[in-house]
CSV table of C-alpha atoms in Angstrom, one decimal:
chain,number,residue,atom,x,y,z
A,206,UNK,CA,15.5,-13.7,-6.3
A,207,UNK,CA,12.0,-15.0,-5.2
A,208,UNK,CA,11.6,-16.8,-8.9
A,209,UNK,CA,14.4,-19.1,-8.0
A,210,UNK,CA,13.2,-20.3,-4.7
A,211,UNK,CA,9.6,-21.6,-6.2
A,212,UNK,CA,11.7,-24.7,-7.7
A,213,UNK,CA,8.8,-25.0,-10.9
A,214,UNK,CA,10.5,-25.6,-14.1
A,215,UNK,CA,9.5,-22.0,-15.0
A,216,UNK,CA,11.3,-20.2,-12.6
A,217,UNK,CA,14.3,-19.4,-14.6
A,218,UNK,CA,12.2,-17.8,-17.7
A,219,UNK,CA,10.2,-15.3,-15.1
A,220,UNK,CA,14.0,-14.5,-13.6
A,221,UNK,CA,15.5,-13.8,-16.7
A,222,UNK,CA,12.4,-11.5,-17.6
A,223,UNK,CA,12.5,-9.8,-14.3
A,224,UNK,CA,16.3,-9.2,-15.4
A,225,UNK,CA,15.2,-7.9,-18.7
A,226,UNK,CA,12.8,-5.0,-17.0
A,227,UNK,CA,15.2,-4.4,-14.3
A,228,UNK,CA,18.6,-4.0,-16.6
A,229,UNK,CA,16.5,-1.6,-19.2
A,230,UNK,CA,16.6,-4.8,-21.7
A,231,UNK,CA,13.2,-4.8,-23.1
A,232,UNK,CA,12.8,-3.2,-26.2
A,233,UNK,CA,10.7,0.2,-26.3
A,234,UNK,CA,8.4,1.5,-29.0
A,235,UNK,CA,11.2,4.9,-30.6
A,236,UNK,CA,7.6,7.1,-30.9
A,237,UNK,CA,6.1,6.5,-27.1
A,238,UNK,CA,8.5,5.0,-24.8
A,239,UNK,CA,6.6,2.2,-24.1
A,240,UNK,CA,7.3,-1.6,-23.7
A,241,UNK,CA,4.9,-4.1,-24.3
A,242,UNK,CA,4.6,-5.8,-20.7
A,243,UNK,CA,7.0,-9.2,-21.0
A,244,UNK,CA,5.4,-11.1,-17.8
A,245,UNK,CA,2.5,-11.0,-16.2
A,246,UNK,CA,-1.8,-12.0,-17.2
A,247,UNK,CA,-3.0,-8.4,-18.9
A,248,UNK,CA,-6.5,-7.2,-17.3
A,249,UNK,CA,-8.9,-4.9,-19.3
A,250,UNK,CA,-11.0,-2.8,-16.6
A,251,UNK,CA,-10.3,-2.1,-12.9
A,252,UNK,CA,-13.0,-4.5,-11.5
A,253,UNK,CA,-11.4,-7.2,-13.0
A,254,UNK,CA,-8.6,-6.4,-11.6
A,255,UNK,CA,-9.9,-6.7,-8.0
A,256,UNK,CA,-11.6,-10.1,-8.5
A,257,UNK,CA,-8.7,-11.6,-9.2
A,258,UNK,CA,-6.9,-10.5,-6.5
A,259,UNK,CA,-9.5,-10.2,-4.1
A,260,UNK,CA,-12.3,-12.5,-5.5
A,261,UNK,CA,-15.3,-13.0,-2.9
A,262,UNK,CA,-13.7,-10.9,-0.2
A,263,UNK,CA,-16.7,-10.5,1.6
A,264,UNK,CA,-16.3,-14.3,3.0
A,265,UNK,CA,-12.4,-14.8,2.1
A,266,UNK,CA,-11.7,-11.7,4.2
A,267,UNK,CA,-11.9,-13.9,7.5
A,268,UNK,CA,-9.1,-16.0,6.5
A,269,UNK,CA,-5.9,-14.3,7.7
A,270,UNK,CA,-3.2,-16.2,5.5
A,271,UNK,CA,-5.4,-15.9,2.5
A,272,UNK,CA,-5.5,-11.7,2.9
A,273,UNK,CA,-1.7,-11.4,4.3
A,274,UNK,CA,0.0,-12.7,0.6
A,275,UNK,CA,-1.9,-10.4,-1.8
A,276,UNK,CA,-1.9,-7.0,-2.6
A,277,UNK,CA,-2.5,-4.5,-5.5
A,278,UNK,CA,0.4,-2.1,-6.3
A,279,UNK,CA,0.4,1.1,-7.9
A,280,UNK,CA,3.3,3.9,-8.7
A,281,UNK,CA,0.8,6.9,-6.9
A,282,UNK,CA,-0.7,7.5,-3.9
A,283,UNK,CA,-3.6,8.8,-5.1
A,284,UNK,CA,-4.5,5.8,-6.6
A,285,UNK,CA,-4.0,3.8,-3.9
A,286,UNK,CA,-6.2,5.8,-1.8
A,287,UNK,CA,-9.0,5.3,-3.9
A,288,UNK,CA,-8.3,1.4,-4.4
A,289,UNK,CA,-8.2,0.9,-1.1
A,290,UNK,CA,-11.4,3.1,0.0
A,291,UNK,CA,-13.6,0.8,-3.2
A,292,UNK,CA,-12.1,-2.9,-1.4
A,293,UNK,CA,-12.7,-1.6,2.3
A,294,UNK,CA,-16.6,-1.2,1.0
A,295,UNK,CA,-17.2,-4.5,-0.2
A,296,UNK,CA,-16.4,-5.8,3.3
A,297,UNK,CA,-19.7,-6.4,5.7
A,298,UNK,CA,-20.2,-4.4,8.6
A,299,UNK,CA,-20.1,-0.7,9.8
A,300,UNK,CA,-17.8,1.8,9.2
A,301,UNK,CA,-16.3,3.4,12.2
A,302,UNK,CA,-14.6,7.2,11.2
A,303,UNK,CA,-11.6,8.2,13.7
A,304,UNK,CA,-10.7,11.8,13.3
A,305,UNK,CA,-7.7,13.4,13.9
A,306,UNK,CA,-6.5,16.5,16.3
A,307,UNK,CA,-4.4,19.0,15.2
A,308,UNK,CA,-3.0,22.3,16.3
A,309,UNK,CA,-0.1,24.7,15.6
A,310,UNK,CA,3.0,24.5,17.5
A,311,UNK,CA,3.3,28.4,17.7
A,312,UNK,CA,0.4,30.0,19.6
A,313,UNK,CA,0.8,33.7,17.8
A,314,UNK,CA,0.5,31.7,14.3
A,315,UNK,CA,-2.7,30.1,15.4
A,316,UNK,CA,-5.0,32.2,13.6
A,317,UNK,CA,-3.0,32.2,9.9
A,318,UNK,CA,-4.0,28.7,10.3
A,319,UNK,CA,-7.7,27.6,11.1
A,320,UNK,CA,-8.0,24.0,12.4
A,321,UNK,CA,-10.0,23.5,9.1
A,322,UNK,CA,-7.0,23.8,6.9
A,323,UNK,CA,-5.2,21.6,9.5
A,324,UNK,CA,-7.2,19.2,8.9
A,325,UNK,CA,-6.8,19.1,4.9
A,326,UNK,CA,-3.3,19.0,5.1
A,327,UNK,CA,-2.4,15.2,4.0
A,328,UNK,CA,1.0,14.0,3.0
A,329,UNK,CA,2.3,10.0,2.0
A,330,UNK,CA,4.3,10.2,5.6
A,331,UNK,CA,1.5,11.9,8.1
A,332,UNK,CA,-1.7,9.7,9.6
A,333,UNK,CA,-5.1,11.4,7.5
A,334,UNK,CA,-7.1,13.2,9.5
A,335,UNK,CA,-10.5,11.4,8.9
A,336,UNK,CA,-9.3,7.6,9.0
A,337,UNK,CA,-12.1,5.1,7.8
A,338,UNK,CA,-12.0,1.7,9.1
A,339,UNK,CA,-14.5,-1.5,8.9
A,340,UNK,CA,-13.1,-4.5,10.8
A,341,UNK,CA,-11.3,-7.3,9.0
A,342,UNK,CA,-9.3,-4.2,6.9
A,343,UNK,CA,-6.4,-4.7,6.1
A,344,UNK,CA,-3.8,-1.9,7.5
A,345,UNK,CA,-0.7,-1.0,8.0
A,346,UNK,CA,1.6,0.9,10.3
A,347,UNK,CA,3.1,3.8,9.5
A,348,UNK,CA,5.1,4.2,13.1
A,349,UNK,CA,7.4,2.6,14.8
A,350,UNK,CA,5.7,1.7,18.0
A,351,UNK,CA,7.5,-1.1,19.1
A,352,UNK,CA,10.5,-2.9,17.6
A,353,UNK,CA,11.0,-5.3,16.2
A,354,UNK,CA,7.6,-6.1,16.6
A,355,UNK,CA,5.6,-3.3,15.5
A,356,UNK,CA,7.8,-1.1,12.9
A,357,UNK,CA,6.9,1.0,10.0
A,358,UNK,CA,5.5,-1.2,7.5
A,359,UNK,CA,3.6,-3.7,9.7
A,360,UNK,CA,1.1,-5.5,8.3
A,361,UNK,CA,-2.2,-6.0,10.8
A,362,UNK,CA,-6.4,-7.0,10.2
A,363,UNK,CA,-8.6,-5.2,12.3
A,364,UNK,CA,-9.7,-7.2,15.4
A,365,UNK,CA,-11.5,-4.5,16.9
A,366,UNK,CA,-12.7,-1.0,16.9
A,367,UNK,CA,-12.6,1.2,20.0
A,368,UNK,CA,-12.9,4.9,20.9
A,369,UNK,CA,-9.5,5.3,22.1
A,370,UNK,CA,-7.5,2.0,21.2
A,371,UNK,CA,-7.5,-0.3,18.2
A,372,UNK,CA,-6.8,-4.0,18.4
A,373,UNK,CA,-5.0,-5.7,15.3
A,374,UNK,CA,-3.6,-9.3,14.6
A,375,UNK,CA,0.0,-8.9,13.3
A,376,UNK,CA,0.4,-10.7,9.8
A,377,UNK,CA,4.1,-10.6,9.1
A,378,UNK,CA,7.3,-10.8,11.1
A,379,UNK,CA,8.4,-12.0,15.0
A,380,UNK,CA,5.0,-10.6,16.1
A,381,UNK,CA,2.8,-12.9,13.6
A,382,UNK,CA,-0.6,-14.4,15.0
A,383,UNK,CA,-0.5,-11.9,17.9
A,384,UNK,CA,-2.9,-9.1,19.0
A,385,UNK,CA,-2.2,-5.7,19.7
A,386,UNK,CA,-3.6,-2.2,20.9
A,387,UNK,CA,-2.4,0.6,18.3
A,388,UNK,CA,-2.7,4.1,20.2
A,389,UNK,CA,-3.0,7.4,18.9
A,390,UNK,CA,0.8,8.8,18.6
A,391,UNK,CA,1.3,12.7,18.3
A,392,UNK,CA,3.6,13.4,15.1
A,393,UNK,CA,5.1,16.4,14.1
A,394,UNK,CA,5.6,16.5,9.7
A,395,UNK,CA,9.4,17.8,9.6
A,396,UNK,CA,8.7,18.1,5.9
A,397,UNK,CA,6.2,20.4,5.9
A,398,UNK,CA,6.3,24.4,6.2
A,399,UNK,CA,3.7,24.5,8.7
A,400,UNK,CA,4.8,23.2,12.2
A,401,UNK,CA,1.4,21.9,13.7
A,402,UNK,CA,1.2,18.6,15.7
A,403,UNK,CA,-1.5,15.7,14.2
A,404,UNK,CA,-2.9,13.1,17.2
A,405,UNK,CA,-4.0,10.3,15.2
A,406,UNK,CA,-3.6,6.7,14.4
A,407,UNK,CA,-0.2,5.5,12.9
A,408,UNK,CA,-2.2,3.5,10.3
A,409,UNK,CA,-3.3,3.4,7.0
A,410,UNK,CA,-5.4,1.2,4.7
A,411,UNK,CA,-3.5,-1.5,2.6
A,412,UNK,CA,-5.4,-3.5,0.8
A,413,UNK,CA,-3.1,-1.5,-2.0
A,414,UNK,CA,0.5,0.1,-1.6
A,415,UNK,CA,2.3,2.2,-3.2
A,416,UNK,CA,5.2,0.0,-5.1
A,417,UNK,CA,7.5,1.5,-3.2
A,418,UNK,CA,6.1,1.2,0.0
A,419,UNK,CA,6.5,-2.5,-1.3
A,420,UNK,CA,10.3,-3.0,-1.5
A,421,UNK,CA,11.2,-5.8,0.7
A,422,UNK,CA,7.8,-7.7,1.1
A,423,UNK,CA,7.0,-11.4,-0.7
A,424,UNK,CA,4.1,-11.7,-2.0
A,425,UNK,CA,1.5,-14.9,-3.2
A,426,UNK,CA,-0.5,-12.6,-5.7
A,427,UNK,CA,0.1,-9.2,-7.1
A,428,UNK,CA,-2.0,-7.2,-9.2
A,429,UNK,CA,-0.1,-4.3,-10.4
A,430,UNK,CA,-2.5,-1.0,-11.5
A,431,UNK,CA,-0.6,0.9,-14.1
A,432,UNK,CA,-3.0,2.9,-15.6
A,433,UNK,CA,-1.1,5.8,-14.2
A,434,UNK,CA,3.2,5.0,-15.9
A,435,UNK,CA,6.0,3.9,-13.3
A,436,UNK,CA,7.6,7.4,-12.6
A,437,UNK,CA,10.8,6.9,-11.0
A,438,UNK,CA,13.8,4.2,-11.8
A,439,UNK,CA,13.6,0.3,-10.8
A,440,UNK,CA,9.5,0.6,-10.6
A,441,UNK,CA,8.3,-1.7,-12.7
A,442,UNK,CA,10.7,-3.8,-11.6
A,443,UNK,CA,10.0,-3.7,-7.7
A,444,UNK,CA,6.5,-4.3,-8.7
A,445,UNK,CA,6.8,-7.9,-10.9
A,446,UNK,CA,9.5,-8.8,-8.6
A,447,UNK,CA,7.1,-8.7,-5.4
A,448,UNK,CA,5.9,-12.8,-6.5
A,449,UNK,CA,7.7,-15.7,-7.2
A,450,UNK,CA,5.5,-17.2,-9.9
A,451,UNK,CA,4.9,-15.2,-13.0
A,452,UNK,CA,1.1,-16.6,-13.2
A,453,UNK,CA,0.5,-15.1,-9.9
A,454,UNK,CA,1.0,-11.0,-11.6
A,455,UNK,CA,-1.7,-9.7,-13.2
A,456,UNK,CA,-1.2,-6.2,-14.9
A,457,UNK,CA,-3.8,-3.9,-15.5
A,458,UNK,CA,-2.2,-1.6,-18.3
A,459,UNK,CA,-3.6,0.7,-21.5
A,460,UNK,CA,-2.9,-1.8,-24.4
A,461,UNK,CA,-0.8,-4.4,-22.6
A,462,UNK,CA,2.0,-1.8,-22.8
A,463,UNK,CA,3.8,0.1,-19.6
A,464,UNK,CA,7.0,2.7,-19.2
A,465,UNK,CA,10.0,1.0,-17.9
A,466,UNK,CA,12.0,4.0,-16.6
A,467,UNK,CA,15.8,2.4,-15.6
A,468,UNK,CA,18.7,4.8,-15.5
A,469,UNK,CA,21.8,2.7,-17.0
A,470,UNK,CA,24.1,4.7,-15.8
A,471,UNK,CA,23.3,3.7,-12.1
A,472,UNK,CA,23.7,0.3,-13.3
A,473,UNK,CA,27.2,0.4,-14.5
């Protein structure tokens, strides 16, 4: 467990309350579910939120190591999508819009389905058609392009934006420190009803993740957006359990309170 490897006197508290959240321990209020969060510095509005995680970005975003151990997590995509288009704006510079193609895979279906409603189609797996990038963003493949270098999951900064390539610095793994060229890939969604073909970036904005999309990664600093409730089992826990240090979580949470969802039985 990352608490135990800080070696500060408070490590074994923040373990045992990570153990608490994660074995269903902390007590819940009978008439809403709810648990009053046991780790973790409560935030009160969503800006304050982002200065502590990000404070002064516009000058600290230069600073590789500084922007590769942070993050904000949230249970929903659409709330990461939003978080990360308000933290891309604060950075300096111009915006550069990459758009994607699509078409259908079956020529006789081609006219059911306008390239217009191609375009709106967006799932948590597929590349968005209109991807929005300043440089010094923080992103994130969504590919494998390479391994073990360049996997799903890669964290990069922009380096530079070009019409047909884009150059990243890796953050994390084998390939750290090094620069890249990130081509469009052509993906077909198997998940999705409508076989069409999307030519577009394998990356994605990550400033904020989903908490899932966080399993696995260590983390200096973690702000953890739970305005909209953990959903699924082990949540809440993937999300405090991200740091090492509990002063290094802050929660931003109606009340201070937050649903735990942990199904015993899968822990028996």
């Amino acid at each position: 467990m990352r608490s135990h490897i800080q070696g500060d006197l408070s490590a074994g508290q923040f373990a045992n309350k990570l153990l608490q959240i994660g074995g269903g321990k902390v007590p819940e209020d009978p008439s809403t579910g709810l648990i009053i969060m046991p780790c973790g510095q409560i935030v009160n509005s969503p800006d304050e939120l982002l200065s502590k995680v990000y404070p002064n970005i516009q000058q600290n975003f230069k600073d590789q190591d500084w922007l590769s151990h942070r993050a904000i997590l949230a249970s929903r995509n659409d709330v990461v999508e939003k978080l990360n288009v308000t933290i891309q704006k604060q950075l300096p510079g111009q915006e550069y819009a990459y758009k994607s193609i699509d078409c259908i895979l079956n020529d006789d279906e081609a006219v059911q389905y306008p390239i217009e409603f191609l375009n709106s189609i967006q799932t948590p797996d597929l590349q968005a058609h209109n991807l929005i990038l300043k440089f010094g963003a923080l992103i994130m493949l969504i590919r494998n392009i390479d391994a073990p270098w360049l996997c799903n999951g890669t964290g990069l900064i922009v380096k530079k934006l070009m019409q047909h390539v884009i150059q990243g610095t890796v953050l994390t793994g084998c390939g750290k420190d090094e620069d890249v060229f990130i081509p469009r890939l052509p993906i077909i969604p198997s998940d999705n009803t409508i076989q069409f073909k999307r030519i577009q970036f394998p990356l994605k904005l990550c400033f904020a993740m989903t908490i899932n999309k966080s399993q696995g990664q260590s983390l200096g600093i973690a702000n953890i957006d739970l305005q909209t409730p953990c959903f699924s089992h082990g949540q809440l826990y993937g999300a405090c359990s991200r740091v090492g240090k509990e002063e290094n979580i802050f929660v931003h949470t109606p009340n201070g309170t937050a649903k735990n969802v942990v199904y015993h039985i899968a822990l028996r």
